[in-house]
Short mmCIF file of C-alpha atoms in Angstrom, two decimals:
data_model
loop_
_atom_site.label_atom_id
_atom_site.label_comp_id
_atom_site.label_asym_id
_atom_site.label_seq_id
_atom_site.Cartn_x
_atom_site.Cartn_y
_atom_site.Cartn_z
CA MET A 1 -93.98 72.22 -117.64
CA HIS A 2 -94.96 74.32 -120.73
CA ALA A 3 -92.84 73.83 -124.06
CA VAL A 4 -94.00 77.19 -125.24
CA ARG A 5 -95.67 79.86 -122.92
CA ASN A 6 -96.54 83.49 -123.94
CA ALA A 7 -96.00 83.35 -127.77
CA ASP A 8 -98.03 86.58 -129.08
CA LEU A 9 -97.62 86.62 -132.88
CA ALA A 10 -99.47 88.50 -135.29
CA ILE A 11 -99.22 87.43 -138.97
CA ALA A 12 -100.02 89.42 -141.58
CA ASP A 13 -101.43 87.88 -145.29
CA GLY A 14 -99.15 87.28 -147.55
CA GLU A 15 -96.14 87.68 -145.48
CA ILE A 16 -93.24 85.27 -145.40
CA PHE A 17 -92.93 84.99 -141.42
CA GLY A 18 -89.79 83.17 -140.06
CA ILE A 19 -89.40 81.63 -136.78
CA VAL A 20 -85.91 80.80 -135.72
CA GLY A 21 -84.29 79.22 -132.63
CA THR A 22 -82.15 76.37 -131.64
CA SER A 23 -83.72 73.14 -131.21
CA GLY A 24 -86.05 72.21 -128.49
CA ALA A 25 -86.95 76.24 -128.32
CA GLY A 26 -90.38 75.24 -129.05
CA LYS A 27 -90.60 76.34 -132.87
CA SER A 28 -92.23 73.34 -133.38
CA THR A 29 -94.55 73.20 -130.62
CA LEU A 30 -95.54 76.67 -132.17
CA LEU A 31 -96.10 76.20 -135.81
CA ARG A 32 -98.18 73.11 -135.18
CA THR A 33 -100.86 74.98 -132.71
CA ILE A 34 -101.12 76.98 -135.63
CA ASN A 35 -103.49 73.94 -137.39
CA LEU A 36 -103.82 72.26 -133.90
CA LEU A 37 -101.86 69.47 -134.25
CA GLN A 38 -100.57 70.65 -130.95
CA LYS A 39 -103.46 72.16 -128.51
CA PRO A 40 -102.69 74.89 -126.73
CA SER A 41 -103.33 74.80 -122.76
CA SER A 42 -104.34 78.39 -123.03
CA GLY A 43 -104.54 80.98 -125.11
CA SER A 44 -105.91 81.47 -128.70
CA ILE A 45 -105.33 81.07 -132.44
CA ILE A 46 -107.06 83.47 -134.48
CA ILE A 47 -107.23 83.14 -138.57
CA ASP A 48 -109.07 85.72 -140.84
CA GLY A 49 -111.03 86.95 -137.48
CA VAL A 50 -112.22 83.25 -136.62
CA ASP A 51 -110.97 81.76 -133.28
CA ILE A 52 -110.20 78.21 -134.17
CA THR A 53 -108.96 77.21 -130.79
CA ARG A 54 -111.72 74.87 -129.71
CA ALA A 55 -112.22 73.30 -133.20
CA LYS A 56 -112.79 69.70 -132.88
CA GLY A 57 -114.19 66.91 -135.38
CA LYS A 58 -115.35 68.05 -138.86
CA ASP A 59 -115.06 71.58 -138.32
CA LEU A 60 -111.32 70.96 -137.42
CA ARG A 61 -110.69 68.74 -140.42
CA ASN A 62 -112.49 71.41 -142.93
CA PHE A 63 -110.03 74.30 -141.33
CA ARG A 64 -106.87 72.11 -141.65
CA LEU A 65 -108.21 71.85 -145.69
CA SER A 66 -107.13 75.65 -145.31
CA VAL A 67 -103.56 75.33 -144.00
CA GLY A 68 -101.10 73.53 -145.99
CA MET A 69 -98.23 71.93 -144.12
CA VAL A 70 -94.22 70.69 -145.30
CA PHE A 71 -92.31 68.87 -143.51
CA GLN A 72 -88.63 68.36 -142.81
CA HIS A 73 -88.79 64.71 -143.25
CA PHE A 74 -91.29 65.05 -146.14
CA ASN A 75 -93.55 62.64 -144.53
CA LEU A 76 -94.70 60.90 -148.22
CA LEU A 77 -96.67 58.21 -148.63
CA TYR A 78 -94.45 55.73 -149.79
CA ALA A 79 -96.77 53.15 -151.19
CA ARG A 80 -98.23 55.80 -153.50
CA THR A 81 -96.59 57.38 -156.72
CA VAL A 82 -95.54 61.30 -156.97
CA ALA A 83 -99.29 61.93 -158.35
CA ASP A 84 -101.24 59.78 -156.09
CA ASN A 85 -99.35 61.84 -153.03
CA VAL A 86 -100.09 65.17 -154.56
CA ALA A 87 -103.76 63.89 -154.86
CA PHE A 88 -104.05 62.28 -151.56
CA PRO A 89 -105.21 65.67 -149.56
CA LEU A 90 -107.70 66.60 -152.78
CA HIS A 91 -108.93 62.88 -152.09
CA ILE A 92 -109.81 63.87 -148.58
CA ALA A 93 -111.37 67.04 -149.33
CA GLY A 94 -113.61 65.04 -151.17
CA LYS A 95 -112.90 66.14 -154.68
CA THR A 96 -114.07 64.58 -157.63
CA LYS A 97 -111.72 62.28 -160.10
CA ASN A 98 -112.09 64.80 -163.01
CA GLU A 99 -111.09 67.49 -160.50
CA ILE A 100 -108.16 65.66 -159.27
CA GLY A 101 -106.92 64.54 -162.71
CA GLY A 102 -107.09 68.55 -163.62
CA ARG A 103 -105.28 69.85 -160.72
CA VAL A 104 -102.25 66.91 -160.13
CA PRO A 105 -100.73 67.92 -163.03
CA GLU A 106 -100.94 71.93 -162.36
CA LEU A 107 -99.37 71.21 -158.89
CA LEU A 108 -96.34 69.21 -160.42
CA ASP A 109 -95.71 71.62 -162.88
CA LEU A 110 -95.61 74.56 -160.56
CA VAL A 111 -93.04 72.46 -158.53
CA GLY A 112 -90.96 71.45 -161.56
CA LEU A 113 -92.00 67.67 -161.28
CA SER A 114 -93.78 66.93 -164.28
CA ASP A 115 -91.79 63.71 -165.55
CA LYS A 116 -91.75 62.50 -161.86
CA SER A 117 -95.63 62.07 -161.78
CA SER A 118 -95.64 57.99 -162.02
CA VAL A 119 -92.64 56.96 -159.92
CA TYR A 120 -92.68 56.22 -156.08
CA PRO A 121 -91.06 58.48 -153.67
CA SER A 122 -88.22 56.30 -152.83
CA THR A 123 -86.66 56.98 -155.76
CA LEU A 124 -86.46 60.48 -155.54
CA SER A 125 -83.76 62.80 -154.49
CA GLY A 126 -84.37 64.63 -151.17
CA GLY A 127 -84.84 67.87 -152.78
CA GLN A 128 -87.58 65.97 -155.39
CA LYS A 129 -89.26 64.43 -152.36
CA GLN A 130 -89.55 67.77 -150.65
CA ARG A 131 -91.17 69.73 -153.64
CA VAL A 132 -93.58 66.68 -153.71
CA GLY A 133 -94.41 67.76 -149.93
CA ILE A 134 -94.94 71.44 -151.12
CA ALA A 135 -97.24 70.38 -154.35
CA ARG A 136 -99.22 68.18 -151.86
CA ALA A 137 -99.27 71.10 -149.14
CA LEU A 138 -100.62 73.20 -151.82
CA ALA A 139 -103.35 70.99 -153.21
CA ASN A 140 -106.32 72.64 -151.81
CA ASN A 141 -105.18 76.09 -152.26
CA PRO A 142 -104.73 76.99 -148.77
CA LYS A 143 -104.27 80.49 -147.11
CA ILE A 144 -101.76 79.16 -145.26
CA LEU A 145 -98.81 77.17 -145.67
CA LEU A 146 -96.98 75.69 -142.50
CA CYS A 147 -93.29 74.95 -143.37
CA ASP A 148 -91.58 72.63 -140.35
CA GLU A 149 -87.67 72.96 -141.03
CA PRO A 150 -88.24 72.15 -144.80
CA THR A 151 -84.93 72.45 -145.83
CA SER A 152 -82.69 70.92 -143.16
CA ALA A 153 -82.61 67.67 -144.44
CA LEU A 154 -80.85 68.88 -147.65
CA ASP A 155 -77.71 70.08 -148.93
CA LEU A 156 -77.23 73.85 -149.35
CA GLU A 157 -77.93 74.19 -153.06
CA THR A 158 -80.77 72.03 -152.70
CA THR A 159 -82.14 74.41 -149.95
CA ASN A 160 -81.57 77.70 -151.89
CA ALA A 161 -83.72 76.15 -154.74
CA LEU A 162 -86.03 75.33 -152.74
CA LEU A 163 -86.32 78.42 -151.06
CA ASP A 164 -86.59 80.05 -154.19
CA LEU A 165 -89.57 78.10 -155.18
CA LEU A 166 -91.28 78.88 -151.71
CA GLY A 167 -90.52 82.64 -152.68
CA ASP A 168 -91.97 82.46 -156.11
CA ILE A 169 -94.93 80.25 -154.54
CA ASN A 170 -95.67 83.13 -152.41
CA ARG A 171 -95.41 85.89 -154.72
CA LYS A 172 -97.56 84.13 -157.68
CA LEU A 173 -100.05 82.48 -155.09
CA GLY A 174 -100.04 85.36 -152.44
CA ILE A 175 -100.25 82.85 -149.91
CA THR A 176 -99.25 83.12 -146.44
CA ILE A 177 -95.82 81.22 -145.42
CA ILE A 178 -94.76 80.47 -142.00
CA LEU A 179 -91.65 78.74 -141.91
CA ILE A 180 -89.35 77.65 -138.84
CA SER A 181 -85.61 76.82 -139.14
CA HIS A 182 -82.74 76.79 -136.91
CA GLU A 183 -80.77 78.58 -139.32
CA MET A 184 -80.63 82.24 -139.70
CA ALA A 185 -79.43 81.88 -143.24
CA VAL A 186 -82.70 80.34 -144.11
CA VAL A 187 -84.68 83.20 -142.69
CA LYS A 188 -82.56 85.75 -144.31
CA LYS A 189 -82.97 84.51 -147.70
CA ILE A 190 -86.83 84.63 -147.97
CA CYS A 191 -88.51 85.92 -144.80
CA THR A 192 -90.07 89.36 -144.67
CA LYS A 193 -90.65 89.10 -140.79
CA VAL A 194 -89.35 86.94 -138.00
CA ALA A 195 -89.86 85.89 -134.73
CA VAL A 196 -86.67 84.36 -132.69
CA MET A 197 -87.27 81.82 -129.98
CA SER A 198 -85.34 80.87 -127.20
CA GLU A 199 -86.36 78.24 -124.17
CA GLY A 200 -89.94 78.21 -125.11
CA ALA A 201 -90.30 81.95 -125.62
CA ILE A 202 -90.35 84.55 -128.13
CA VAL A 203 -87.53 86.62 -127.27
CA GLU A 204 -87.97 89.23 -130.39
CA THR A 205 -89.93 89.69 -133.39
CA GLY A 206 -89.40 92.30 -136.17
CA ASN A 207 -88.96 92.99 -139.83
CA ALA A 208 -85.85 90.56 -140.84
CA TYR A 209 -83.49 93.27 -142.11
CA ASP A 210 -84.00 95.10 -138.15
CA ILE A 211 -83.38 91.75 -136.71
CA PHE A 212 -80.26 90.88 -138.77
CA ALA A 213 -78.74 94.80 -138.39
CA ALA A 214 -79.96 95.75 -134.99
CA PRO A 215 -80.46 92.53 -132.95
CA VAL A 216 -81.83 93.69 -129.38
CA HIS A 217 -81.89 90.23 -127.27
CA PRO A 218 -78.54 88.67 -126.42
CA PHE A 219 -79.96 85.51 -128.13
CA THR A 220 -80.75 87.11 -131.57
CA ARG A 221 -77.23 89.13 -131.35
CA GLN A 222 -75.55 85.77 -130.55
CA LEU A 223 -77.77 84.00 -133.51
CA VAL A 224 -76.80 86.95 -136.05
CA GLU A 225 -73.34 86.66 -135.13
CA HIS A 226 -72.69 83.24 -135.75
CA THR A 227 -74.70 83.83 -139.24
CA LEU A 228 -72.46 86.68 -140.59
CA ASP A 229 -69.60 84.94 -139.19
CA LEU A 230 -67.03 87.98 -138.52
CA GLU A 231 -64.77 86.06 -136.14
CA LEU A 232 -60.99 86.80 -136.14
CA PRO A 233 -58.33 84.17 -136.46
CA PRO A 234 -56.86 84.70 -132.67
CA ARG A 235 -53.03 85.71 -134.24
CA LEU A 236 -54.86 88.59 -135.93
CA LEU A 237 -56.81 89.55 -132.69
CA LYS A 238 -53.08 90.05 -131.04
CA GLU A 239 -51.52 91.60 -133.85
CA VAL A 240 -54.14 94.63 -133.68
CA LYS A 241 -52.10 97.71 -133.60
CA GLY A 242 -54.86 100.73 -132.57
CA ALA A 243 -58.46 100.07 -131.65
CA LEU A 244 -60.11 97.25 -133.49
CA VAL A 245 -63.71 98.91 -134.57
CA LYS A 246 -66.76 97.19 -135.93
CA ILE A 247 -68.72 99.24 -138.02
CA VAL A 248 -72.57 98.17 -139.57
CA TYR A 249 -73.73 100.06 -142.51
CA ARG A 250 -77.68 100.08 -143.09
CA GLY A 251 -79.30 100.60 -146.41
CA GLU A 252 -78.36 103.26 -148.82
CA LYS A 253 -75.41 104.06 -146.34
CA ALA A 254 -73.77 101.07 -147.14
CA GLU A 255 -73.43 102.29 -150.75
CA GLU A 256 -71.65 105.53 -149.78
CA PRO A 257 -67.73 106.09 -149.48
CA VAL A 258 -68.11 106.42 -145.81
CA LEU A 259 -64.58 104.91 -145.18
CA SER A 260 -62.67 107.38 -147.78
CA ASP A 261 -64.51 110.14 -146.11
CA ALA A 262 -62.65 109.22 -142.91
CA LEU A 263 -59.34 108.97 -144.14
CA ARG A 264 -59.37 112.46 -145.93
CA LYS A 265 -60.66 114.15 -142.71
CA HIS A 266 -58.32 112.38 -139.98
CA SER A 267 -54.71 111.47 -139.68
CA ILE A 268 -55.30 107.58 -139.03
CA HIS A 269 -54.91 104.47 -141.01
CA PHE A 270 -57.08 101.89 -141.69
CA ASN A 271 -56.65 97.83 -141.74
CA VAL A 272 -59.58 95.96 -142.85
CA LEU A 273 -59.23 92.93 -141.48
CA HIS A 274 -63.09 91.29 -141.84
CA GLY A 275 -66.36 91.89 -143.66
CA LYS A 276 -69.14 91.43 -145.74
CA ILE A 277 -72.27 92.99 -147.24
CA GLU A 278 -75.38 90.92 -146.71
CA TYR A 279 -78.50 91.52 -148.65
CA ILE A 280 -81.63 90.68 -147.01
CA ASN A 281 -85.13 91.25 -148.84
CA GLY A 282 -82.60 93.08 -151.59
CA LYS A 283 -81.36 95.60 -148.94
CA PRO A 284 -77.95 96.10 -148.05
CA LEU A 285 -76.40 95.32 -144.68
CA GLY A 286 -72.78 95.85 -144.50
CA VAL A 287 -70.28 94.73 -141.45
CA LEU A 288 -66.71 95.59 -141.44
CA LEU A 289 -63.99 94.83 -138.86
CA ILE A 290 -61.21 97.33 -139.13
CA ASP A 291 -58.23 98.45 -137.24
CA THR A 292 -57.82 101.92 -136.37
CA ILE A 293 -54.31 102.83 -136.51
CA GLY A 294 -53.01 106.48 -134.94
CA ASN A 295 -52.91 108.26 -131.80
CA LYS A 296 -55.70 107.78 -129.20
CA GLU A 297 -57.21 111.23 -129.97
CA GLU A 298 -57.42 110.94 -133.70
CA ILE A 299 -58.70 107.48 -133.14
CA GLN A 300 -61.71 108.90 -130.79
CA LYS A 301 -62.33 111.97 -133.46
CA THR A 302 -62.61 109.16 -136.42
CA ILE A 303 -65.18 106.76 -134.39
CA ASP A 304 -67.18 109.71 -133.22
CA TYR A 305 -67.10 111.15 -136.81
CA LEU A 306 -68.24 107.43 -138.01
CA LYS A 307 -70.71 107.32 -136.05
CA THR A 308 -72.65 110.28 -137.75
CA ARG A 309 -72.44 108.58 -140.94
CA VAL A 310 -73.20 104.86 -140.15
CA GLU A 311 -75.73 102.78 -138.22
CA SER A 312 -73.13 101.88 -135.54
CA VAL A 313 -69.83 101.59 -134.39
CA GLU A 314 -68.49 99.17 -131.82
CA VAL A 315 -65.12 99.30 -130.17
CA ILE A 316 -64.32 95.93 -129.66
CA HIS A 317 -60.79 95.68 -128.81
CA ALA A 318 -58.67 98.80 -127.81
CA MET B 1 -101.67 -5.92 -153.67
CA HIS B 2 -98.83 -3.22 -154.17
CA LYS B 3 -100.77 -1.06 -156.48
CA GLN B 4 -103.92 -1.35 -154.58
CA TYR B 5 -101.86 -0.04 -151.33
CA ILE B 6 -100.39 3.04 -153.49
CA LEU B 7 -104.11 3.79 -154.38
CA SER B 8 -105.34 3.88 -151.06
CA LEU B 9 -102.50 5.70 -149.53
CA LEU B 10 -103.21 8.35 -152.49
CA ALA B 11 -106.98 8.62 -152.00
CA ASP B 12 -105.85 9.16 -148.18
CA LEU B 13 -103.49 11.94 -148.81
CA ILE B 14 -105.64 13.55 -150.99
CA LYS B 15 -108.51 13.81 -148.49
CA ALA B 16 -106.02 14.83 -146.24
CA PHE B 17 -104.79 17.33 -148.24
CA GLY B 18 -108.20 18.56 -148.56
CA GLU B 19 -109.13 19.01 -145.11
CA THR B 20 -105.64 20.72 -144.69
CA PHE B 21 -106.80 23.28 -147.34
CA GLN B 22 -109.99 23.48 -145.76
CA MET B 23 -108.99 24.47 -142.32
CA VAL B 24 -106.39 26.84 -142.92
CA GLY B 25 -108.05 28.65 -146.01
CA ILE B 26 -111.03 28.94 -143.24
CA SER B 27 -108.98 30.12 -140.34
CA LEU B 28 -106.89 32.44 -142.45
CA ALA B 29 -109.95 33.95 -143.94
CA ILE B 30 -111.48 34.57 -140.43
CA SER B 31 -107.80 36.01 -139.41
CA ILE B 32 -107.66 38.51 -142.23
CA ALA B 33 -111.20 39.62 -141.65
CA LEU B 34 -110.83 40.03 -138.04
CA GLY B 35 -106.99 39.83 -137.21
CA ILE B 36 -106.46 43.07 -139.50
CA PRO B 37 -109.06 45.05 -137.23
CA LEU B 38 -108.02 43.88 -134.07
CA GLY B 39 -104.51 44.80 -135.07
CA LEU B 40 -105.72 48.54 -136.25
CA LEU B 41 -107.83 48.55 -132.57
CA LEU B 42 -104.63 47.49 -130.89
CA TYR B 43 -102.49 50.48 -132.59
CA VAL B 44 -105.25 53.23 -132.95
CA THR B 45 -105.69 52.88 -129.50
CA SER B 46 -102.13 53.35 -128.36
CA LYS B 47 -100.61 56.50 -126.99
CA ASN B 48 -100.37 59.59 -128.95
CA LEU B 49 -102.64 58.16 -131.90
CA PHE B 50 -105.90 59.41 -133.00
CA TRP B 51 -107.89 57.28 -130.81
CA GLU B 52 -106.11 56.73 -127.70
CA ASN B 53 -107.76 54.51 -124.96
CA LYS B 54 -105.46 53.55 -122.68
CA ALA B 55 -108.44 51.13 -121.15
CA LEU B 56 -109.56 49.54 -124.51
CA ASN B 57 -106.04 49.16 -125.19
CA ALA B 58 -104.88 47.39 -122.27
CA VAL B 59 -108.35 44.96 -122.09
CA SER B 60 -107.89 44.01 -125.97
CA GLY B 61 -104.47 43.34 -125.72
CA PHE B 62 -104.54 41.55 -122.29
CA ILE B 63 -107.28 39.13 -124.02
CA ILE B 64 -105.26 38.72 -126.84
CA ASN B 65 -102.29 37.63 -124.62
CA VAL B 66 -104.81 35.23 -122.71
CA ILE B 67 -105.27 33.48 -125.98
CA ARG B 68 -101.88 33.56 -127.26
CA SER B 69 -100.06 32.06 -123.87
CA THR B 70 -102.51 28.75 -123.62
CA PRO B 71 -101.23 25.95 -125.59
CA PHE B 72 -103.06 25.38 -128.96
CA VAL B 73 -103.82 21.97 -127.50
CA ILE B 74 -105.74 23.10 -124.40
CA LEU B 75 -107.31 25.81 -126.41
CA LEU B 76 -108.67 23.13 -128.78
CA VAL B 77 -110.43 21.53 -125.68
CA ILE B 78 -111.80 24.13 -124.14
CA LEU B 79 -113.55 25.72 -127.11
CA LEU B 80 -115.16 22.37 -128.02
CA PRO B 81 -118.38 23.75 -126.56
CA ILE B 82 -118.30 26.54 -128.42
CA THR B 83 -117.64 24.84 -131.27
CA GLN B 84 -120.37 22.96 -130.89
CA LYS B 85 -122.81 25.83 -130.72
CA ILE B 86 -121.31 27.50 -133.68
CA ILE B 87 -121.09 24.38 -135.90
CA GLY B 88 -123.63 21.96 -134.44
CA THR B 89 -120.45 19.43 -133.95
CA THR B 90 -117.18 19.15 -132.56
CA ILE B 91 -115.99 16.82 -135.67
CA GLY B 92 -114.37 17.05 -138.79
CA PRO B 93 -112.27 19.90 -140.53
CA ILE B 94 -114.53 22.52 -140.29
CA ALA B 95 -115.32 21.93 -136.61
CA ALA B 96 -111.58 22.55 -136.14
CA SER B 97 -111.30 25.57 -137.95
CA VAL B 98 -112.97 27.21 -134.78
CA PRO B 99 -110.04 27.01 -132.46
CA LEU B 100 -107.56 27.44 -135.24
CA ALA B 101 -109.29 30.78 -136.51
CA ILE B 102 -109.30 32.05 -132.65
CA ALA B 103 -105.44 31.38 -132.45
CA ALA B 104 -104.70 32.47 -135.98
CA THR B 105 -106.90 35.87 -135.44
CA VAL B 106 -104.94 36.82 -131.88
CA PHE B 107 -101.76 35.74 -133.39
CA TYR B 108 -101.94 37.69 -137.09
CA ALA B 109 -103.50 40.74 -134.71
CA ARG B 110 -100.16 41.11 -133.11
CA LEU B 111 -98.30 40.83 -136.58
CA VAL B 112 -100.70 43.67 -137.88
CA GLN B 113 -99.89 45.79 -134.85
CA ALA B 114 -95.96 45.39 -135.11
CA SER B 115 -96.03 46.20 -138.87
CA LEU B 116 -98.18 49.49 -138.26
CA CYS B 117 -95.93 50.20 -135.38
CA GLU B 118 -93.16 50.41 -138.32
CA ILE B 119 -95.39 53.16 -140.02
CA ASP B 120 -93.10 56.67 -139.55
CA ARG B 121 -95.53 58.74 -137.44
CA GLY B 122 -94.71 61.54 -139.19
CA ILE B 123 -96.77 60.30 -141.93
CA ILE B 124 -99.95 59.90 -139.79
CA GLU B 125 -99.40 63.68 -138.52
CA ALA B 126 -99.19 65.02 -142.12
CA ALA B 127 -102.47 62.98 -143.03
CA LEU B 128 -104.19 64.60 -140.00
CA SER B 129 -102.37 67.92 -140.92
CA PHE B 130 -104.67 67.71 -144.13
CA GLY B 131 -107.73 66.98 -142.43
CA ALA B 132 -107.94 63.33 -142.77
CA SER B 133 -110.38 61.78 -140.59
CA PRO B 134 -109.34 58.62 -138.33
CA MET B 135 -111.16 56.19 -140.88
CA GLN B 136 -109.60 57.89 -143.82
CA ILE B 137 -106.51 57.68 -142.17
CA ILE B 138 -106.99 53.92 -141.46
CA LYS B 139 -107.82 53.30 -145.17
CA ASP B 140 -105.87 55.36 -146.91
CA VAL B 141 -102.41 55.48 -144.86
CA LEU B 142 -102.33 53.11 -142.21
CA VAL B 143 -103.14 49.91 -144.16
CA PRO B 144 -101.65 50.70 -147.68
CA GLU B 145 -98.21 51.75 -146.08
CA SER B 146 -98.03 48.48 -143.77
CA MET B 147 -99.37 46.36 -146.75
CA PRO B 148 -95.58 44.31 -147.18
CA GLY B 149 -95.67 43.92 -143.36
CA LEU B 150 -99.37 42.91 -143.51
CA LEU B 151 -98.84 40.24 -146.10
CA ARG B 152 -95.56 38.93 -144.48
CA GLY B 153 -97.50 38.50 -141.62
CA LEU B 154 -99.92 36.72 -143.38
CA THR B 155 -97.48 34.52 -144.93
CA VAL B 156 -96.28 33.53 -141.08
CA THR B 157 -100.02 33.03 -139.90
CA ALA B 158 -100.74 30.59 -142.65
CA ILE B 159 -97.23 28.77 -142.21
CA SER B 160 -98.02 28.62 -138.46
CA LEU B 161 -101.51 27.39 -139.48
CA ILE B 162 -100.34 24.59 -141.32
CA GLY B 163 -98.18 23.02 -138.22
CA TYR B 164 -101.36 23.99 -135.83
CA SER B 165 -103.76 21.98 -138.08
CA ALA B 166 -101.88 18.83 -137.67
CA MET B 167 -103.10 19.20 -133.85
CA ALA B 168 -106.82 19.31 -134.66
CA GLY B 169 -106.34 15.60 -135.52
CA ILE B 170 -106.69 15.31 -132.22
CA VAL B 171 -110.48 16.49 -131.85
CA GLY B 172 -111.13 14.62 -135.24
CA GLY B 173 -110.17 17.30 -137.69
CA GLY B 174 -108.11 15.40 -140.07
CA GLY B 175 -105.26 16.76 -142.73
CA VAL B 176 -102.09 16.01 -143.76
CA GLY B 177 -100.47 16.35 -140.16
CA ASP B 178 -102.88 14.29 -138.65
CA LEU B 179 -102.32 11.56 -141.47
CA ALA B 180 -98.63 11.44 -140.48
CA ILE B 181 -99.43 10.84 -137.04
CA ARG B 182 -102.10 8.54 -137.47
CA PHE B 183 -100.31 6.21 -140.06
CA GLY B 184 -96.69 7.09 -139.69
CA TYR B 185 -96.39 7.06 -136.16
CA TYR B 186 -99.23 5.17 -134.23
CA ARG B 187 -98.77 2.38 -137.07
CA TYR B 188 -95.42 2.45 -137.82
CA GLN B 189 -95.77 3.08 -141.42
CA THR B 190 -92.41 4.94 -141.54
CA ASP B 191 -92.95 5.57 -145.65
CA ILE B 192 -96.11 7.27 -144.88
CA MET B 193 -94.85 9.61 -142.39
CA PHE B 194 -91.84 10.60 -144.63
CA ILE B 195 -93.73 11.18 -147.92
CA THR B 196 -96.34 13.55 -145.76
CA VAL B 197 -93.25 15.43 -143.87
CA ALA B 198 -91.95 15.66 -147.49
CA ILE B 199 -94.96 17.33 -148.69
CA LEU B 200 -95.47 19.60 -145.71
CA ILE B 201 -92.08 20.75 -146.00
CA VAL B 202 -92.90 21.31 -150.06
CA LEU B 203 -95.87 23.24 -149.05
CA VAL B 204 -94.31 25.31 -146.46
CA GLN B 205 -91.76 26.55 -149.04
CA ALA B 206 -94.46 27.55 -151.72
CA VAL B 207 -96.44 29.09 -149.31
CA GLN B 208 -93.06 31.03 -147.47
CA MET B 209 -92.20 31.97 -151.41
CA GLY B 210 -95.27 32.91 -152.75
CA GLY B 211 -96.09 35.36 -149.52
CA ASP B 212 -92.32 37.05 -149.88
CA ALA B 213 -92.91 37.38 -153.74
CA ILE B 214 -96.44 39.03 -153.28
CA ALA B 215 -94.84 41.12 -149.98
CA GLU B 216 -92.04 42.38 -152.38
CA LYS B 217 -94.52 43.43 -154.67
CA THR B 218 -96.24 45.82 -152.71
CA ASN B 219 -92.77 47.27 -151.18
CA LYS B 220 -92.25 50.44 -153.05
CA LYS B 221 -89.92 51.43 -150.19
#
């Protein structure tokens, strides 16, 4: 039995790389392989051209200093104050009291917790605990930050604030972030590249935008559809008069008046039933569900016309 | 006559208390020094931990169980030759501290192990991910994080030791419990029995409350 097999990933410097999949898909195992908390039974992990797969003892510990990790359940030391938690990795790295004393306030400032330095973690909210977790993970200036479901224990608002923080950190420090989540929404918000995992295998990899706009693997499609949430109530589905068409716009095409052009050229009516525009890395992705009403020929012509103007047109129900 | 009786009783009590404190103090100190490392050994050699070692874990667990399942009175007698070797005598509170210390060490080791098991494994994983060595994890994570539990366990051990030390009278260890048995029970001096038992109740209460208070102070959860 293998928890994860054939996981081929190339992650570039400075990227925010997302790994998504349902629970039990092997995301955590894969992430833990990167800092060797989990040893792979075969294959290798190469970071900056160095194969670290067989690192042991002191070499392994030194390597781990260059990889920070943030956990779903924070995993803070409850017997230590916030400042001492952040100081912990510095202490492990053998930094002097002076160095630690200078670095800790910097880190707390970075995550916006300067006023909490001497309190104990149990008095903090979930979002604040995770900020401590992030500050701690960044203490030794790692090149890579591994985030294991960093927002899954948090509410929506806190999640957004934390993702913004991670994005800021990525821009400010140029650190590579590898983030796993079971939520496409999290990935959509900050990741530049995405790998989709299902049953222990990576089924699709690509730019976050492409994965959303044109998912290929059935599992990815299902995930994306679930995130876009364009389901129609059954009553509406029954009442569809013509052909129910799903139109997907990408990039600048989403900003063109495609629908009114189509109406002017063909004698049909449109009834918009559902739709939304998502912005992924600032690029728009539009999806519309339209009931096209008119005679069969006109509908077909309209669809053919739309196909020339947008990313994809799919007849869901005729 | 009456005054003299009270004075001699008082002297006996003070002496007995001194012996009890000596026995409990020595064995408690030894159980801290040996029980914590032994408890740590049981924990870090258990499954999925950094020094996982099935054989070592099973052997140390078994030895602890053997000592713990031997009734203390029997242990006291079995250990007489060893006590003779270490202390040079088998009589007196210091000699009685040898079996007491051994019983308390294995008892405390199990309590240490139990409170270590309460630590979230994720915290250990986090420390590992930051490159902590096993010794750093023991010193900076396991011991501080389990401190309230370690202190509560120590309180329980101290109180058990007060109880066990009464049996040490059998090998001439002395102490408060021994006083209660010899005077109160064998000589039918019910008043002495009541007084000593009352004092023991106060002592146990004081240890429990003191232990709870210190444990609570270290508890930051």
